[in-house]
CSV table of C-alpha atoms in Angstrom, one decimal:
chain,number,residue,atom,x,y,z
N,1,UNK,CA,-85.3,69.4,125.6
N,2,UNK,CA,-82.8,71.5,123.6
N,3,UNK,CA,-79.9,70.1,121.3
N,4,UNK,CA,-76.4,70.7,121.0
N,5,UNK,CA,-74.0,69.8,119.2
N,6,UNK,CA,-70.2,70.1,120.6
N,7,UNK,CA,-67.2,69.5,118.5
N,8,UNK,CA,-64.0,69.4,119.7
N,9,UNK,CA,-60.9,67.3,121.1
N,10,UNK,CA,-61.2,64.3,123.4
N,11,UNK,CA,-57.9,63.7,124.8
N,12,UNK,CA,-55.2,62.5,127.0
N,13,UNK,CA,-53.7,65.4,129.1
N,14,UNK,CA,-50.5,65.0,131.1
N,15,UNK,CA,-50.3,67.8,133.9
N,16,UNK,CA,-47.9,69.1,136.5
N,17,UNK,CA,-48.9,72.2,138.9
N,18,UNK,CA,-47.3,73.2,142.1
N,19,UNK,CA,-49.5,71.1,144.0
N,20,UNK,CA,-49.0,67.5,142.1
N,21,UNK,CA,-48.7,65.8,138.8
N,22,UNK,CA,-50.7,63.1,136.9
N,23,UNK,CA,-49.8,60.5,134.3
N,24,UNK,CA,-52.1,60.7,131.2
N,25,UNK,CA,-55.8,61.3,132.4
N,26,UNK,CA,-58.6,62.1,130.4
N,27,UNK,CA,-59.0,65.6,128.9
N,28,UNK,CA,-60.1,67.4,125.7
N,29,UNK,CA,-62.2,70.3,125.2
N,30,UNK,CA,-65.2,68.2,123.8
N,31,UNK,CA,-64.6,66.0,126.8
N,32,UNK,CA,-64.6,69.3,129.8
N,33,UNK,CA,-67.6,71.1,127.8
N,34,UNK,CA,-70.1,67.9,127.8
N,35,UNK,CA,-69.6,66.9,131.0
N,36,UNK,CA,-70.4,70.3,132.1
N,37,UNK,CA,-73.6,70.5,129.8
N,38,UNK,CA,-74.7,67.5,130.9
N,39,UNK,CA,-75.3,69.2,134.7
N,40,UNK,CA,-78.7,70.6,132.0
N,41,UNK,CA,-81.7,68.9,130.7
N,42,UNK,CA,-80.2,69.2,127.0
N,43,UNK,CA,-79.1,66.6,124.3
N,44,UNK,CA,-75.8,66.8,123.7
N,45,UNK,CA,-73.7,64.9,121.1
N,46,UNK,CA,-69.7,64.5,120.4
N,47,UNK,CA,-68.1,65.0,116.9
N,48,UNK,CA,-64.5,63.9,117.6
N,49,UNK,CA,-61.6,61.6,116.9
N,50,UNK,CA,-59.9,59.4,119.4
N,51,UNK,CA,-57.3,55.9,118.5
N,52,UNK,CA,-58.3,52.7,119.3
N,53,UNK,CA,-55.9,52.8,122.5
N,54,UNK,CA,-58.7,55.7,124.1
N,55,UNK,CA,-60.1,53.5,127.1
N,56,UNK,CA,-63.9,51.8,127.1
N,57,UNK,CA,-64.4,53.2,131.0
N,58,UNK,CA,-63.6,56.9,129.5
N,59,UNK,CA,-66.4,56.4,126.9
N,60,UNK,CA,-68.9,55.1,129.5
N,61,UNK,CA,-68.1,57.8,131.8
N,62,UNK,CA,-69.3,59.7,128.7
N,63,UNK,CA,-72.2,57.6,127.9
N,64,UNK,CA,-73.1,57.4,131.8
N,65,UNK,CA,-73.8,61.2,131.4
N,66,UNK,CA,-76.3,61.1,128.6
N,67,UNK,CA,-73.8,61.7,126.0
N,68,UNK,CA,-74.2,60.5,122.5
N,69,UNK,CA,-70.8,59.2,121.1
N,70,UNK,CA,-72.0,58.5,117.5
N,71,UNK,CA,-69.8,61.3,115.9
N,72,UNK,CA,-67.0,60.2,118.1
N,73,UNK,CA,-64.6,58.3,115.4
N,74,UNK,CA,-62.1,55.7,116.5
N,75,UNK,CA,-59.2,55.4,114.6
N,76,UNK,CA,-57.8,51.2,115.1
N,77,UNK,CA,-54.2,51.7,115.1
N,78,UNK,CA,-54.1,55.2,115.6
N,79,UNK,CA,-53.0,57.3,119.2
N,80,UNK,CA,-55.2,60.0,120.5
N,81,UNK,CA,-54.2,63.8,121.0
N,82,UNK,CA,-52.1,64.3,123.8
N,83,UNK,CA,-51.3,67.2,125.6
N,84,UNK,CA,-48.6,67.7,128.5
N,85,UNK,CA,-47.9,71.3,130.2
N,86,UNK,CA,-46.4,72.4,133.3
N,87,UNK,CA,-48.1,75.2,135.2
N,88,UNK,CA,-46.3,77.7,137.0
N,89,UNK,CA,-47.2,78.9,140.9
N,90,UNK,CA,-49.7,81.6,139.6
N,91,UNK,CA,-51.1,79.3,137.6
N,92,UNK,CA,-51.9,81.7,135.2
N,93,UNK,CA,-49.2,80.8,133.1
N,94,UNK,CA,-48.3,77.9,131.5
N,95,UNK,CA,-45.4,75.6,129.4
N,96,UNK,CA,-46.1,73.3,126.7
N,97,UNK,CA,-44.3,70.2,127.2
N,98,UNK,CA,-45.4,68.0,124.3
N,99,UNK,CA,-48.3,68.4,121.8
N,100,UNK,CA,-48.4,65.2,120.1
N,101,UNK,CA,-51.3,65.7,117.3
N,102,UNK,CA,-52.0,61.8,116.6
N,103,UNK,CA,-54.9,61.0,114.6
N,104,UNK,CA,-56.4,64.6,115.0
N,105,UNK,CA,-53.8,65.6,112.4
N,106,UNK,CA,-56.1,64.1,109.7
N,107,UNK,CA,-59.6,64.9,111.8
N,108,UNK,CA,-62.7,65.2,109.2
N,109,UNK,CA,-65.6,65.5,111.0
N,110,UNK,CA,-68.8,64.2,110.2
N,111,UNK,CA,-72.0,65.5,112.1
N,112,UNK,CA,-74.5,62.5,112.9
N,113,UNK,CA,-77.5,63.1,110.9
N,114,UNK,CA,-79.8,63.6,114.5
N,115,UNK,CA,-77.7,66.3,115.1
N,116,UNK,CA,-77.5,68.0,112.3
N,117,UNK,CA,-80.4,70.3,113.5
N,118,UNK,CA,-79.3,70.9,116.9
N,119,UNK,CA,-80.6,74.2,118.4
N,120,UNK,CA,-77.3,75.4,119.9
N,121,UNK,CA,-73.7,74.3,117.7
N,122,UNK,CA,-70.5,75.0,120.7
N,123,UNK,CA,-67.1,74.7,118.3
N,124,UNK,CA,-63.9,73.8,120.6
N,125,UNK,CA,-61.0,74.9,120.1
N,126,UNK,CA,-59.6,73.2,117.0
N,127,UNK,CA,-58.4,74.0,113.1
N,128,UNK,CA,-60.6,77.5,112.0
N,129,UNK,CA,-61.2,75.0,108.8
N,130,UNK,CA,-62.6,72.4,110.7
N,131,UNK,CA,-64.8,74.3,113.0
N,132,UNK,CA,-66.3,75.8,109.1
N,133,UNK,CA,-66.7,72.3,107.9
N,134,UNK,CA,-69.0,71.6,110.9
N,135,UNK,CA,-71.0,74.7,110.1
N,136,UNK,CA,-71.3,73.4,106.3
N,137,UNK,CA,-72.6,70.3,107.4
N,138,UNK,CA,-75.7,71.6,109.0
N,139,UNK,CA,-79.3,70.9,107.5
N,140,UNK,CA,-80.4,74.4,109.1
N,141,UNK,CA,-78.8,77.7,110.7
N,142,UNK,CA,-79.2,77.0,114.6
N,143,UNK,CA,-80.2,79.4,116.8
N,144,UNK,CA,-77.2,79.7,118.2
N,145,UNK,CA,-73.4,79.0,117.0
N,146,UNK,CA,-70.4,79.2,119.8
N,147,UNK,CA,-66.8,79.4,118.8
N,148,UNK,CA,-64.0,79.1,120.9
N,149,UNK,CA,-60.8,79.8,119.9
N,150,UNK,CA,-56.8,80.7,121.1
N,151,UNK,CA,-54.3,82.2,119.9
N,152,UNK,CA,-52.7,79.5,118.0
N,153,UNK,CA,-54.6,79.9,115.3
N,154,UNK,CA,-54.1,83.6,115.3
N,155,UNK,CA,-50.6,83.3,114.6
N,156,UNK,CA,-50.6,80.4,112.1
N,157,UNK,CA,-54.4,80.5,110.5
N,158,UNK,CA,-55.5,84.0,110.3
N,159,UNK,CA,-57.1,84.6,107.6
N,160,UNK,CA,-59.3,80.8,108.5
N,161,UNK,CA,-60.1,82.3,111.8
N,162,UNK,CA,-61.7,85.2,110.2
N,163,UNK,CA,-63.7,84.0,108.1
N,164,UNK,CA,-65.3,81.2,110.4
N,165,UNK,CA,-65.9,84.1,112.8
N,166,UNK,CA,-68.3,85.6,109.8
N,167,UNK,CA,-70.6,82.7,110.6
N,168,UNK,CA,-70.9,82.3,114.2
N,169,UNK,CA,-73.2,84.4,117.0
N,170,UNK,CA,-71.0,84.0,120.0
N,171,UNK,CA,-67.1,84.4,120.3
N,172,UNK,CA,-65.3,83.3,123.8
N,173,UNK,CA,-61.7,84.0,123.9
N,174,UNK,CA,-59.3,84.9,126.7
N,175,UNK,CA,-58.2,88.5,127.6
N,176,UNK,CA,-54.9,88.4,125.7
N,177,UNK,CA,-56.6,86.7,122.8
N,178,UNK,CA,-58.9,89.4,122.5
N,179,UNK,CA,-56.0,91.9,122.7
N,180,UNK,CA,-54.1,90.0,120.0
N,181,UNK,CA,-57.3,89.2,117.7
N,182,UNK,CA,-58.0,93.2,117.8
N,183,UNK,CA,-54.8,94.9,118.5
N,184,UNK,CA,-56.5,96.8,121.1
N,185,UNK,CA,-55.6,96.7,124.3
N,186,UNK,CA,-58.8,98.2,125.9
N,187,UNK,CA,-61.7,95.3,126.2
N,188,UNK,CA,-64.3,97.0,125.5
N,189,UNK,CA,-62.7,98.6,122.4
N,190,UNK,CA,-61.8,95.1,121.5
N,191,UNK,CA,-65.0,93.7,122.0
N,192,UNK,CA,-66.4,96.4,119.7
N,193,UNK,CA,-64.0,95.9,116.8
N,194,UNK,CA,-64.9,91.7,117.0
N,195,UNK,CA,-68.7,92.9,116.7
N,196,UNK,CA,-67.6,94.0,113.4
N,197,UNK,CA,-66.1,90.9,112.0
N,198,UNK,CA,-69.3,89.1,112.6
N,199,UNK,CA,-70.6,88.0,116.1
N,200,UNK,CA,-73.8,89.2,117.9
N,201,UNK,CA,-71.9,88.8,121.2
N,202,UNK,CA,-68.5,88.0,122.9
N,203,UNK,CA,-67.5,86.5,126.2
N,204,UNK,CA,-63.9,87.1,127.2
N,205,UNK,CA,-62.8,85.6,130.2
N,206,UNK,CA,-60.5,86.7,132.6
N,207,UNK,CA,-59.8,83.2,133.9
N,208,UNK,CA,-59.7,84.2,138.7
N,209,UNK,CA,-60.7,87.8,137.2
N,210,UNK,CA,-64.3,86.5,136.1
N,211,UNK,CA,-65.9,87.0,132.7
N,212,UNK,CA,-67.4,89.9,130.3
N,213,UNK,CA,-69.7,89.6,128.4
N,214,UNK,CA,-70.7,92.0,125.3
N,215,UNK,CA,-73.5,92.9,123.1
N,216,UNK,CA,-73.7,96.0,121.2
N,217,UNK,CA,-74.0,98.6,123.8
N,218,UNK,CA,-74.0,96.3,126.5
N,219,UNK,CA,-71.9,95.2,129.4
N,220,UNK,CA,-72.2,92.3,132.1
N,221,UNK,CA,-69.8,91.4,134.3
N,222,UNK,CA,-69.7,88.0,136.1
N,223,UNK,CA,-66.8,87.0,139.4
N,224,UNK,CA,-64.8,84.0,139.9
N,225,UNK,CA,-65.5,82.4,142.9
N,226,UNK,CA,-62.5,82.8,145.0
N,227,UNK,CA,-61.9,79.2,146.1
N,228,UNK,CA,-59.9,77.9,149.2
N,229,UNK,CA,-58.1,75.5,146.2
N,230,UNK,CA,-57.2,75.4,142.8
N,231,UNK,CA,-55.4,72.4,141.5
N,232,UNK,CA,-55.6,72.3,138.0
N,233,UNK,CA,-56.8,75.1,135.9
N,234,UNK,CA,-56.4,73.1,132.6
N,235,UNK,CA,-60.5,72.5,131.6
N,236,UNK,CA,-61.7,75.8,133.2
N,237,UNK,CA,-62.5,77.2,130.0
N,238,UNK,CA,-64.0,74.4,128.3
N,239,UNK,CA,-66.5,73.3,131.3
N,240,UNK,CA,-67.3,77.8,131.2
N,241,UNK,CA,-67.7,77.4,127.7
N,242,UNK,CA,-70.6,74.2,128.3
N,243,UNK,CA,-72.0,75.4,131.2
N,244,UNK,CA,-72.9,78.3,129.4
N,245,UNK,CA,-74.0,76.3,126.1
N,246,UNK,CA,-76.0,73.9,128.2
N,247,UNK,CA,-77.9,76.4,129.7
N,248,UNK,CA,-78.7,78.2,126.7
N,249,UNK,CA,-79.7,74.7,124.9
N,250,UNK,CA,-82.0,73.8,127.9
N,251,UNK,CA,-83.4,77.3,128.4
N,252,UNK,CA,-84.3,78.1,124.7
N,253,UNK,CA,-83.7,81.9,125.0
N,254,UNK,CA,-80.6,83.3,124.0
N,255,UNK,CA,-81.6,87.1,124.8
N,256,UNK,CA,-79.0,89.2,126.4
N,257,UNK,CA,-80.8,89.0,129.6
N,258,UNK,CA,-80.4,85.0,129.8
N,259,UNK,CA,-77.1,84.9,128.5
N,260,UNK,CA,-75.9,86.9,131.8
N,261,UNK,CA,-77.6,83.5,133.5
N,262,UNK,CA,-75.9,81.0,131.4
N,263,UNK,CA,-72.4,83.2,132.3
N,264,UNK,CA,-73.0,82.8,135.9
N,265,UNK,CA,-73.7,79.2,135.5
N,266,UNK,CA,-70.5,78.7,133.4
N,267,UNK,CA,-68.4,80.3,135.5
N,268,UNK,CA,-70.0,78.7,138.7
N,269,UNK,CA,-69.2,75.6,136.3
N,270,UNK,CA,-65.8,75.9,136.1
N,271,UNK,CA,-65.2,76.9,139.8
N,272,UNK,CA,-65.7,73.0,140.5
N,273,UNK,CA,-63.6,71.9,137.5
N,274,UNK,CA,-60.3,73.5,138.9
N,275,UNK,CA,-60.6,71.9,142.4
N,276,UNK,CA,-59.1,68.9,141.0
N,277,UNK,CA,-56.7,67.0,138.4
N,278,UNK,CA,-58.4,66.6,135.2
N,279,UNK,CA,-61.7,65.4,134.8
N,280,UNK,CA,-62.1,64.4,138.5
N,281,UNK,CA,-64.2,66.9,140.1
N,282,UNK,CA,-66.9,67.5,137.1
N,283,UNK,CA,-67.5,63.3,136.8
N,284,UNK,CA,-68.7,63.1,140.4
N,285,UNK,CA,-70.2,66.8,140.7
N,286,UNK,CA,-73.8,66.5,142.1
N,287,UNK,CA,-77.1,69.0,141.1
N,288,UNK,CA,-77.2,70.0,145.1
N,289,UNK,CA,-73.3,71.3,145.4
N,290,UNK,CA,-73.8,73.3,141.8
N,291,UNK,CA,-76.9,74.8,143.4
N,292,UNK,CA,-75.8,75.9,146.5
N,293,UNK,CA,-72.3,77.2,145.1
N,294,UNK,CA,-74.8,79.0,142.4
N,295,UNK,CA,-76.2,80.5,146.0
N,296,UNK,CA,-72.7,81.8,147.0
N,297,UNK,CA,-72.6,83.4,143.6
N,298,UNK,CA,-75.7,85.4,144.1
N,299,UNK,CA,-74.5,86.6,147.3
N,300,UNK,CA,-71.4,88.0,146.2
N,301,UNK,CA,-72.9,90.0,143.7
N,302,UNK,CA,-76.3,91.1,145.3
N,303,UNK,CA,-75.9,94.3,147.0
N,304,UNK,CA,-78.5,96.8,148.0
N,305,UNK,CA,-77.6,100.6,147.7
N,306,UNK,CA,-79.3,104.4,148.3
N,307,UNK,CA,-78.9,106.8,145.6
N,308,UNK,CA,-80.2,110.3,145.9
């Protein structure tokens, strides 16, 4: 059974999209990314920061999943990150509401000693200088360090950014982050120019448009599934981001070939994630609907053709 290690935000999201709104639900990226690894025969653990008015039935939810909550940190008297946004019809756009830090504005991680060796290390989306103080807290290089990232910290932590992304193996950022990281407006140029501050490989994903994937040379390209409905876009990226970090923890292999697996089964992932609010879909989602949506996958893509 592989390890992994994921660090990032468990939260309280408050959404509106043109088909409905919630009050505050459960969210975060650490949150979307372990509940999609834990669809793998991996060992995942949290490193994260909540306030002591996080809910006990959101951390069994967790624990019911297999995952270990030891680097989880609860603040008493302290709020958790909350997040409110509006969505607009596309729903490829979005408004930030409120952003209310809470005790994340003073987050220090601190890895759990049993993790400290995990095989595979997936870095959410937080502070450049946190995501490196992870990395310095690890008893050996893992095989395989993820970092997502947005462009947030482009614009206000630059020169952070790039030196984190020095010491990772796998970048996964958006289209327009990639455009705005590289200042090119080609993809594959841009995916060329982030080899060279670092990574072995880049994912960018193109949210309905599907996902790249880049290694020196090389190309993949993975769909979206186009679904009858999408109700809430909010964790897509996060539960893409541990589908395709629990695979590669559970598989052991992170060759190019496999990789092009564990981006089908992130993106197949986080086709169930947007078919409801929140959390919803991914805390109910059973092994036989992943499998036979990973069917409908294979039959979109698999064509046979004569060339002379």
């Amino acid at each position: 059974m592989g390890k992994l290690l994921i660090v990032g935000t468990v939260a309280f999201d408050e959404i509106e999209t043109p088909f409905g709104k919630t009050d505050k639900i459960l969210g975060g990226a650490a949150t979307f990314i372990s509940l999609a690894a834990s669809q793998f025969n991996v060992e995942s653990g949290i490193v994260s920061i909540v306030g002591d008015d996080f809910p006990e039935e959101h951390m069994n939810l967790l624990k019911s999943k297999d995952v270990n909550l030891t680097g989880v940190e609860v603040v008493i008297g302290g709020k958790t990150f909350f997040w409110k946004g509006k969505y607009h019809n596309d729903l490829n756009s979005r408004d930030t509401l409120i952003t209310d830090l809470n005790v994340l504005a003073d987050f220090n991680p601190i890895v759990p000693e049993n993790f400290k060796d995990s095989d595979v290390v997936m870095l959410g989306n937080l502070h450049p200088s946190t995501q490196m103080s992870v990395i310095n807290q690890l008893a050996k290089r893992p095989k395989l360090i993820i970092l997502d990232t947005m462009n947030f910290w482009m614009d206000n932590a630059l020169d952070e950014l790039m030196d984190v992304i020095k010491h990772i193996d796998v970048l996964t950022i958006n289209d327009e982050e990639a455009r705005q990281l590289t200042n090119e407006y080609s993809l594959v140029k841009a995916a060329r120019k982030i080899y060279e501050m670092g990574p072995k490989y880049v994912v960018i994903k193109k949210g309905e448009h599907g996902a790249l994937l880049f290694e020196e040379g090389k190309i993949f390209f993975a769909p979206a599934l186009p679904l009858e409905e999408v109700f809430d876009p909010t964790g897509a990226g996060d539960t893409f981001a541990g589908g395709f970090a629990g695979y590669l923890a559970a598989t052991d292999n992170i060759s190019f070939e496999n990789m092009k697996n564990a981006v089908i089964h992130g993106s197949n992932l986080a086709s169930f994630s947007v078919e409801r609010f929140g959390t919803e879909r991914m805390e109910k989602l059973e092994r036989a609907e992943v499998n036979k949506r990973l069917h409908q996958f294979k039959a979109l893509t698999q064509f046979d053709i004569e060339l002379k």
